CSV table of C-alpha atoms in Angstrom, one decimal:
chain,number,residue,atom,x,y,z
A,23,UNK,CA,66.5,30.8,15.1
A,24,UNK,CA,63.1,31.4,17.0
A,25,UNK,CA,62.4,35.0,17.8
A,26,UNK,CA,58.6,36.5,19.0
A,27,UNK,CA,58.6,40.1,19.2
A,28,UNK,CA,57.2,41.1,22.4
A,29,UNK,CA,56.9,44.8,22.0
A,30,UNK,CA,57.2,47.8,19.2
A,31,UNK,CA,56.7,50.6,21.1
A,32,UNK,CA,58.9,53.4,22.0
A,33,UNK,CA,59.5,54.9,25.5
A,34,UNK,CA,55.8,55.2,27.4
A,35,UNK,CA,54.7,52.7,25.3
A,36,UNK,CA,50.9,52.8,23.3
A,37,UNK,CA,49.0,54.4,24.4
A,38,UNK,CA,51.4,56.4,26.5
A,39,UNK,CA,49.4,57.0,30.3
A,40,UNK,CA,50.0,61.2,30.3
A,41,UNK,CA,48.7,61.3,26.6
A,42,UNK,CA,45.9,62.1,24.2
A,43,UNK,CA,47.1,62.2,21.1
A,44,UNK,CA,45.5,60.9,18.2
A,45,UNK,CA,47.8,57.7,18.1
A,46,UNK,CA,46.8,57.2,22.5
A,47,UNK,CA,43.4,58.3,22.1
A,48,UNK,CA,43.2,55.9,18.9
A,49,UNK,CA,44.2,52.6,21.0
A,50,UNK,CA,42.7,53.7,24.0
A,51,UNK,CA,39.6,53.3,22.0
A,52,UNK,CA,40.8,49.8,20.0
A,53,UNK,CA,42.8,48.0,22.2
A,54,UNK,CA,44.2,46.2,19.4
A,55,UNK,CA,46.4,49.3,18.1
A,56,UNK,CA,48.4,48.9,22.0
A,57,UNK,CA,51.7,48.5,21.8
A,58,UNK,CA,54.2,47.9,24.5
A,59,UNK,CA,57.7,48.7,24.8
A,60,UNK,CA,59.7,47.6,21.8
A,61,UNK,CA,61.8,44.5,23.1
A,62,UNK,CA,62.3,40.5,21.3
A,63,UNK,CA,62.7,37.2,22.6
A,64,UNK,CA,65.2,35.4,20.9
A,65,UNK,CA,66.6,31.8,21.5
A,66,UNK,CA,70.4,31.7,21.0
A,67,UNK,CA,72.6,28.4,21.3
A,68,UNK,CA,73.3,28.7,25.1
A,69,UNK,CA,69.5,29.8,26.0
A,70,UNK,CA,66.8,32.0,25.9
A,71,UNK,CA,67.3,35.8,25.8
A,72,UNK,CA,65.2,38.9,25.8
A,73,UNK,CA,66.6,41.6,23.8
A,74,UNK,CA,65.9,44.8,26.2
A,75,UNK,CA,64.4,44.4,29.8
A,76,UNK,CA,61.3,47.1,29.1
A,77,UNK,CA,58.8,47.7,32.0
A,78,UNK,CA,56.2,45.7,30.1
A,79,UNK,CA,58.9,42.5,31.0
A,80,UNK,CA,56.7,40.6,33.0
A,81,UNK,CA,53.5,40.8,31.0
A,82,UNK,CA,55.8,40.1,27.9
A,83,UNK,CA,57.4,36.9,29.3
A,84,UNK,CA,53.7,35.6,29.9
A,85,UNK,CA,52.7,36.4,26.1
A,86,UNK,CA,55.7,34.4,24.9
A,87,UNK,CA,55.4,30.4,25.3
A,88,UNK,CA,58.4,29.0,25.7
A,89,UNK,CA,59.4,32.4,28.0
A,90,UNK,CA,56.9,30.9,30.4
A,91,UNK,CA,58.3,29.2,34.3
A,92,UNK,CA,57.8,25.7,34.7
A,93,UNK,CA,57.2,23.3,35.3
A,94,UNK,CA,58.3,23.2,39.0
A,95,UNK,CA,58.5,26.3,41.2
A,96,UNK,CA,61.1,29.3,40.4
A,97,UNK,CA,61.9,27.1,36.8
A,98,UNK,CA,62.2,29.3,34.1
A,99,UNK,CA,64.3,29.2,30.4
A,100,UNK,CA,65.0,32.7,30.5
A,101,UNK,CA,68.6,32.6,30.9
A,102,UNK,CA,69.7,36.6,30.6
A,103,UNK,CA,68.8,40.1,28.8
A,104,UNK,CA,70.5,41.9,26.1
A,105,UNK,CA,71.1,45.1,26.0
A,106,UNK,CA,71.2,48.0,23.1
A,107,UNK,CA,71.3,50.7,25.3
A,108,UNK,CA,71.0,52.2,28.9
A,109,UNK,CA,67.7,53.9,28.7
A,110,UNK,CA,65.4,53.8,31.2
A,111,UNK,CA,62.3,52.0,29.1
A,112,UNK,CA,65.4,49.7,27.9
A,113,UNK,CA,66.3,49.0,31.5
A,114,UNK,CA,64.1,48.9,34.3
A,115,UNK,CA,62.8,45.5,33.6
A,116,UNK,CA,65.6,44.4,35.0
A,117,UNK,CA,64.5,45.7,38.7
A,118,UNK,CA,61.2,43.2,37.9
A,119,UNK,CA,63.2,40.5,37.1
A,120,UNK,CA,64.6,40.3,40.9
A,121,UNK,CA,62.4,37.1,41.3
A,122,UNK,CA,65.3,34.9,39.2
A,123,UNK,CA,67.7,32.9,41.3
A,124,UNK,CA,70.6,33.8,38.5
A,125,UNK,CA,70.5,36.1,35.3
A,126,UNK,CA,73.4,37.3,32.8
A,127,UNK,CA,73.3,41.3,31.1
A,128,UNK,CA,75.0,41.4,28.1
A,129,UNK,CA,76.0,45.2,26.7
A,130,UNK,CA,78.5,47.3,25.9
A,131,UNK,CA,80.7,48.3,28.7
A,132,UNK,CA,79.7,52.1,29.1
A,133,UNK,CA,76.1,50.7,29.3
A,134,UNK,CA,76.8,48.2,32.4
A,135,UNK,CA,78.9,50.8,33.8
A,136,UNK,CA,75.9,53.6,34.0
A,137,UNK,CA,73.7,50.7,35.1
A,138,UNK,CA,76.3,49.8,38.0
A,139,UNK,CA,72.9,51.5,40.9
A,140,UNK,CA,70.4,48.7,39.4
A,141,UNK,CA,73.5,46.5,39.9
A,142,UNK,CA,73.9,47.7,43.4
A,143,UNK,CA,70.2,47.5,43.9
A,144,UNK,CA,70.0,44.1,42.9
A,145,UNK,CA,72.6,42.8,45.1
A,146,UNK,CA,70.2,41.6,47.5
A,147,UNK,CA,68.0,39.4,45.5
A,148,UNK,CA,69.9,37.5,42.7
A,149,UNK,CA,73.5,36.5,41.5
A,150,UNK,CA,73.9,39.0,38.4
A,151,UNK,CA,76.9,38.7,36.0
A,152,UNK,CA,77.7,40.8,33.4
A,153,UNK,CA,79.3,40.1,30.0
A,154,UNK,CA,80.0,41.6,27.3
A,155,UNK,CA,78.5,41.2,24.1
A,156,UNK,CA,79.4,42.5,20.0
A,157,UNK,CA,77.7,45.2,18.9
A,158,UNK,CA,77.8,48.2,16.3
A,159,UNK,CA,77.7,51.5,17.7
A,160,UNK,CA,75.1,53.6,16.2
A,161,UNK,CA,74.5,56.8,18.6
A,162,UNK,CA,76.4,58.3,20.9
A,163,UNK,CA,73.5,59.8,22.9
A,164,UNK,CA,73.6,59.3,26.6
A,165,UNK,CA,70.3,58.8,29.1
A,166,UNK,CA,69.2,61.8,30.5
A,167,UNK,CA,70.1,60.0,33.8
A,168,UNK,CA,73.7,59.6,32.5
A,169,UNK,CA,73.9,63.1,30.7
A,170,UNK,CA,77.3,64.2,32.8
A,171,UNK,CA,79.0,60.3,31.5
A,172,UNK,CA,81.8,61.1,29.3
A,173,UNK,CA,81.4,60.6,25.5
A,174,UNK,CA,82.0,57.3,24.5
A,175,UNK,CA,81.2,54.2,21.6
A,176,UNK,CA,79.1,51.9,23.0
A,177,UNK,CA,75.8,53.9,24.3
A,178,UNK,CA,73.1,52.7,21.9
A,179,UNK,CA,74.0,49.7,19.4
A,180,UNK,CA,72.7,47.6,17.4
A,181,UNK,CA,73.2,43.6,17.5
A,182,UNK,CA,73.6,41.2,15.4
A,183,UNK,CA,72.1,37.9,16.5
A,184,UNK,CA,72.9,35.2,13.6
A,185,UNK,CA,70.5,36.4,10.7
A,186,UNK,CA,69.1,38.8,12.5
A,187,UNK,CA,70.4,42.5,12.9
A,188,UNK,CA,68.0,44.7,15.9
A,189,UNK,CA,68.5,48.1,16.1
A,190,UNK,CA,65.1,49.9,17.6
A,191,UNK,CA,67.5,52.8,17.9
A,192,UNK,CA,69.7,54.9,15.1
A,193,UNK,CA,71.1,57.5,15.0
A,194,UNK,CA,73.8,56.8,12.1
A,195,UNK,CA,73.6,54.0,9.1
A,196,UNK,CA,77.2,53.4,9.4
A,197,UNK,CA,79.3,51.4,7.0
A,198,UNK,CA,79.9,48.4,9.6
A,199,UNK,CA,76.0,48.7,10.2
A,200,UNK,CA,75.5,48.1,6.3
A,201,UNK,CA,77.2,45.3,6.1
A,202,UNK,CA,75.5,43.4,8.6
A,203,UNK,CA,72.4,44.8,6.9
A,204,UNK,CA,73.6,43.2,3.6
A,205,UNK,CA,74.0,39.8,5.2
A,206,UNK,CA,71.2,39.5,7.5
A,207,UNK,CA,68.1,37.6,6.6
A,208,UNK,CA,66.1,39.9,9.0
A,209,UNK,CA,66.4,43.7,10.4
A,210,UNK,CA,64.3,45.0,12.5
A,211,UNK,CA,65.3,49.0,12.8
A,212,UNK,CA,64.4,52.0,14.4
A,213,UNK,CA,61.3,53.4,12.8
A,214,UNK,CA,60.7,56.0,16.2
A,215,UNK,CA,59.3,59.3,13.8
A,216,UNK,CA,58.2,58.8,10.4
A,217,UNK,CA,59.4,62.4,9.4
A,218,UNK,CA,62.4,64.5,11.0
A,219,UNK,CA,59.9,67.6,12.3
A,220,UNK,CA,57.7,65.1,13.8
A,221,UNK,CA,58.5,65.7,17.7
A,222,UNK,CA,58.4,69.5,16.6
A,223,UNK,CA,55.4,69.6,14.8
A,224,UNK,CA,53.2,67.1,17.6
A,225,UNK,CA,54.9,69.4,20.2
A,226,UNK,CA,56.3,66.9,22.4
A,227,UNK,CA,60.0,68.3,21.6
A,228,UNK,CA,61.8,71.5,20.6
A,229,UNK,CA,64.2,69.0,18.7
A,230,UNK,CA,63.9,67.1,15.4
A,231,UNK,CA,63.7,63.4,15.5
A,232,UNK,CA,67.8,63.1,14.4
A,233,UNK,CA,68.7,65.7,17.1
A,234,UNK,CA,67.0,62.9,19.5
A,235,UNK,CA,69.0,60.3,18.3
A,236,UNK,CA,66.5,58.8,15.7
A,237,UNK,CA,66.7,58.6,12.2
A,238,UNK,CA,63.4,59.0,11.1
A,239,UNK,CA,61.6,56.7,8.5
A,240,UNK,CA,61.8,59.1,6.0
A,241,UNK,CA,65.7,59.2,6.1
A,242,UNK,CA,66.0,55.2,6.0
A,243,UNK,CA,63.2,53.5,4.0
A,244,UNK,CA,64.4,54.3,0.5
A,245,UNK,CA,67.8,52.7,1.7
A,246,UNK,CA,66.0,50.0,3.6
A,247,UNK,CA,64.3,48.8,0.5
A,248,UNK,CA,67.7,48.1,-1.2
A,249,UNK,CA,68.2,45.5,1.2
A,250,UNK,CA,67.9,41.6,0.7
A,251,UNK,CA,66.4,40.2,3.6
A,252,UNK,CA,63.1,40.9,5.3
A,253,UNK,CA,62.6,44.2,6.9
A,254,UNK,CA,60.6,45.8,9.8
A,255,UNK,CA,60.3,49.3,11.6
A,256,UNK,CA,59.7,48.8,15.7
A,257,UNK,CA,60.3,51.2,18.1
A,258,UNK,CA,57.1,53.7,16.7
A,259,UNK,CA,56.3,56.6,19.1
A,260,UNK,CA,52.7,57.5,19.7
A,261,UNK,CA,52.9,60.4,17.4
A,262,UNK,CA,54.0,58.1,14.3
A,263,UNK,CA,51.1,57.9,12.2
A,264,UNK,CA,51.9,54.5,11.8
A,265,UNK,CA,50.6,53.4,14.9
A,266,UNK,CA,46.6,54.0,13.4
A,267,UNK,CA,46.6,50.7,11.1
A,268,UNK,CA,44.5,53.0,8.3
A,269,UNK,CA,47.4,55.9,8.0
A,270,UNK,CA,48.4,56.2,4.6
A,271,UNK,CA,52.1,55.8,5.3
A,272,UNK,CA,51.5,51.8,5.6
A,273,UNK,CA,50.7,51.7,2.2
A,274,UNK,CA,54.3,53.6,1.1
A,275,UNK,CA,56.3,51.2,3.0
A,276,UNK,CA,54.5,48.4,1.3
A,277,UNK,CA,55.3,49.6,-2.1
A,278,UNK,CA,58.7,49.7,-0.9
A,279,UNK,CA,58.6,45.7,0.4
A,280,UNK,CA,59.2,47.0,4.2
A,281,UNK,CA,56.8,45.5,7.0
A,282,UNK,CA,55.9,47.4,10.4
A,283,UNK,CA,56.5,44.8,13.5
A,284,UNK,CA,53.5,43.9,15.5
A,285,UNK,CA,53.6,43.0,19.3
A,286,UNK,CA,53.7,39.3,19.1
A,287,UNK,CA,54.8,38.5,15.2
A,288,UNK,CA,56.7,34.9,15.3
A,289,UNK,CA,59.6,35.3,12.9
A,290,UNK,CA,61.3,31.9,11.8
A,291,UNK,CA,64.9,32.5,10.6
């Protein structure tokens, strides 16, 4: 299975363009600690997919090879998106992507139902078809956008792609979700807040890091060493220490066996 990861940031990316944080002010200063939204490029057995159409789509596309158009005119391999959720820095690639002559969303029902005005929207331009796709449900949180949608499975999930389980976004370690763990050669998980107090304590939320839908490192890496395959955290905030390559915290997960995803890592399953 080939899969780049394109981006392993969370939403506003790193550094974020209304912030000076440590973590912003840090890669504004290295550009090699940026980091743009958290998003893979994965090539199934029917075609090329990107998992997650992020606003950094287009710029992502180009930094993957065989994303790239050619070689004639309006030729590209990118065949569809896949979708884990309905968020907004999940989402509005798709609007970017009007260009394409055809593409296919997969999700979760609820999630192409909230997304029905960017369906409406891109009406105009392109022949969009929907499908659905297998997922686990881990969160029942809702875009703020969506916020009067009735309660349902299906908002944010992970996937399970062959040997690869992606879920940038947990809110529950479910049993179904540890299984797949157990027989994937790869997972890539939701590593948004190291600690639980960290949107608290940075001041860019009155609400913990599980009370925003994201199980923080702290709460998953003990149990995410246990597993057999290869593990990453993507999906880091620009408060999570982990974005300054020298924090401490890289050394703890390396003790524990786990990696931190990089924009661009090439992972051969």
């Amino acid at each position: 299975m080939r899969l780049q990861v394109l981006g392993t940031a969370a939403g506003g990316g790193v550094p974020q363009w209304n912030c000076a944080c440590p973590g912003c002010s840090g890669a504004r200063a290295h550009p090699g600690r940026r980091r743009r939204h958290a998003s893979l490029a994965v090539q199934l057995d029917d075609g090329a997919y990107v998992v997650n159409a992020t606003p950094d789509i287009a710029e992502q596309i180009e930094s993957c090879a065989w994303l790239r158009p050619g070689p004639g005119p309006r030729e590209s391999p990118l065949k569809g998106v896949i979708l884990t959720d309905a968020e907004l820095d999940h989402t509005i690639g798709l609007l970017r992507l009007r260009e394409a002559d055809a593409l296919e969303v997969r999700s979760t029902p609820v999630v192409r139902h909230a997304l029905r005005p960017f369906a409406e929207l891109l009406r105009p331009y392109l022949q969009l078809t929907w499908a659905d796709t297998a997922t686990i449900p881990v969160s029942g949180k809702r875009p703020r956008y969506a916020a009067g949608s009735p309660e349902a499975t299906g908002w944010v999930s992970a996937l399970r792609l062959g040997p690869l389980v992606y879920a940038p976004a947990m809110g529950a370690w479910p049993d179904e979700l540890d299984e797949a763990f157990q027989e994937a050669a790869c997972v890539i998980v939701d590593g948004t807040f190291w600690d639980d107090e960290e949107p608290r304590r940075t001041g860019i939320s009155a609400r913990t890091a599980t009370q925003m839908g994201h199980l923080p490192i702290e709460a998953t890496m003990e149990r995410l060493s246990k597993l057999p395959g290869r593990r990453l955290y993507t999906h880091l905030n620009n408060t999570n220490p982990l974005v300054d390559p020298a924090a401490e915290q890289h050394e703890v997960l390396a003790e524990l066996g786990i990696e931190v995803a990089g924009d661009g890592m090439v992972i051969d399953l």
